Short mmCIF file of C-alpha atoms in Angstrom, two decimals:
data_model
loop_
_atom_site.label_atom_id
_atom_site.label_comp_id
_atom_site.label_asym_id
_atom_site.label_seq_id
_atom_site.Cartn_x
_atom_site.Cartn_y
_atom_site.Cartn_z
CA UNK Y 94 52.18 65.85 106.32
CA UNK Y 95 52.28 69.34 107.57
CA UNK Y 96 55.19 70.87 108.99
CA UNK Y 97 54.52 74.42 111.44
CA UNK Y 98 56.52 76.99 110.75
CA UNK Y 99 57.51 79.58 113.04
CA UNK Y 100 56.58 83.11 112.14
CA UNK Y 101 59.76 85.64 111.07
CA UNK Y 102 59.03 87.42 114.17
CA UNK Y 103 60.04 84.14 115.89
CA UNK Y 104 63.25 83.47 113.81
CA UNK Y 105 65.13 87.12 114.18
CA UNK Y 106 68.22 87.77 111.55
CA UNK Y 107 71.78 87.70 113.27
CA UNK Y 108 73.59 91.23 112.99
CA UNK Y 109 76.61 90.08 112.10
CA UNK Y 110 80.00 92.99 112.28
CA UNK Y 111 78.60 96.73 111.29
CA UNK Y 112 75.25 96.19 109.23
CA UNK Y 113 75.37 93.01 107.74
CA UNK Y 114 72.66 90.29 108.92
CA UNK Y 115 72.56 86.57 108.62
CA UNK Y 116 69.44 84.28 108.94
CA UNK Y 117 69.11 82.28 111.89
CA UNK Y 118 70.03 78.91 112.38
CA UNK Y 119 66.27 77.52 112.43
CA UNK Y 120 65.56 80.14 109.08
CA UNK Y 121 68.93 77.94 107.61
CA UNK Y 122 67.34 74.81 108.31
CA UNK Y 123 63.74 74.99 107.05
CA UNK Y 124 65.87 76.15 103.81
CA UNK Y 125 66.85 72.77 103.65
CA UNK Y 126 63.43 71.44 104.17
CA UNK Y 127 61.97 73.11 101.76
CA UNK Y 128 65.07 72.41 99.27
CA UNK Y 129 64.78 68.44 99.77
CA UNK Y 130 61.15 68.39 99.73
CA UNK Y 131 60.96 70.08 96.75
CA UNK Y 132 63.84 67.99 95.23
CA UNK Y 133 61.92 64.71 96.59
CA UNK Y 134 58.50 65.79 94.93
CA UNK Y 135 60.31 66.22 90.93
CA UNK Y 136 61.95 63.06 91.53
CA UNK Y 137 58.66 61.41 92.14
CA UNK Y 138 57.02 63.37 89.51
CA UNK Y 139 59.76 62.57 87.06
CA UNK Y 140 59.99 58.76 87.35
CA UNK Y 141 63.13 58.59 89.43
CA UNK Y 142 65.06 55.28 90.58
CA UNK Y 143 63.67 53.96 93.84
CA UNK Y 144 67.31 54.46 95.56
CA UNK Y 145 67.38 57.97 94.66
CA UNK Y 146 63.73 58.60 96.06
CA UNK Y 147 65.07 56.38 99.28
CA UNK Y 148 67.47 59.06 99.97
CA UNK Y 149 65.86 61.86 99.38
CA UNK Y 150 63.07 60.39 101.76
CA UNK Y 151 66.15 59.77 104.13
CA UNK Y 152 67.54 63.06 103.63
CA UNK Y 153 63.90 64.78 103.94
CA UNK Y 154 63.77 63.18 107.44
CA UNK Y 155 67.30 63.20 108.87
CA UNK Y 156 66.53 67.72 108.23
CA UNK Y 157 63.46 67.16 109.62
CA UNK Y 158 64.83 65.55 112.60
CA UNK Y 159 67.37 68.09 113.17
CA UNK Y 160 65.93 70.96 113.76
CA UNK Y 161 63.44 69.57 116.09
CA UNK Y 162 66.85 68.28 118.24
CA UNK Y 163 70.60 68.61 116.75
CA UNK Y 164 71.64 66.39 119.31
CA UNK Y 165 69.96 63.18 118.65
CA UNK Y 166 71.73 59.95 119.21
CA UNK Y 167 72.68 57.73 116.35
CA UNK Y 168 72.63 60.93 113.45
CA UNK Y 169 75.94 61.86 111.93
CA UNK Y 170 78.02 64.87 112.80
#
């Protein structure tokens, strides 16, 4: 599965007080993507327990599903 991502130019830092800058909410969140997926792929690779790839599948998708809409019904806060 392939997941677009939105160019830089698209996902602006956040000037925070004086000259510091901050990523972007969206920038945070494909972090996370990236960080699961990648955890989700050694697991497989390394022979892990099929509850542990179960949640990192379940993880994987609940990120996924969040930054497409925060505000779905029936995800926890």
């Amino acid at each position: 599965t392939v997941l677009p991502v939105p160019p830089l130019s698209v996902r602006l830092a956040i000037v925070m007080q004086g000259s510091a800058r901050n990523q972007d909410d969206l920038t945070h969140k494909l972090a996370d993507i990236v960080k699961i997926n990648n955890q989700l792929r050694r697991n497989e690779q390394n022979g892990a327990a099929a509850h542990v790839i179960a949640e990192d599948v379940k993880l994987l998708q609940f990120h996924v599903a969040t930054m497409v809409d925060n505000e779905l019904p029936g995800l926890p806060r």
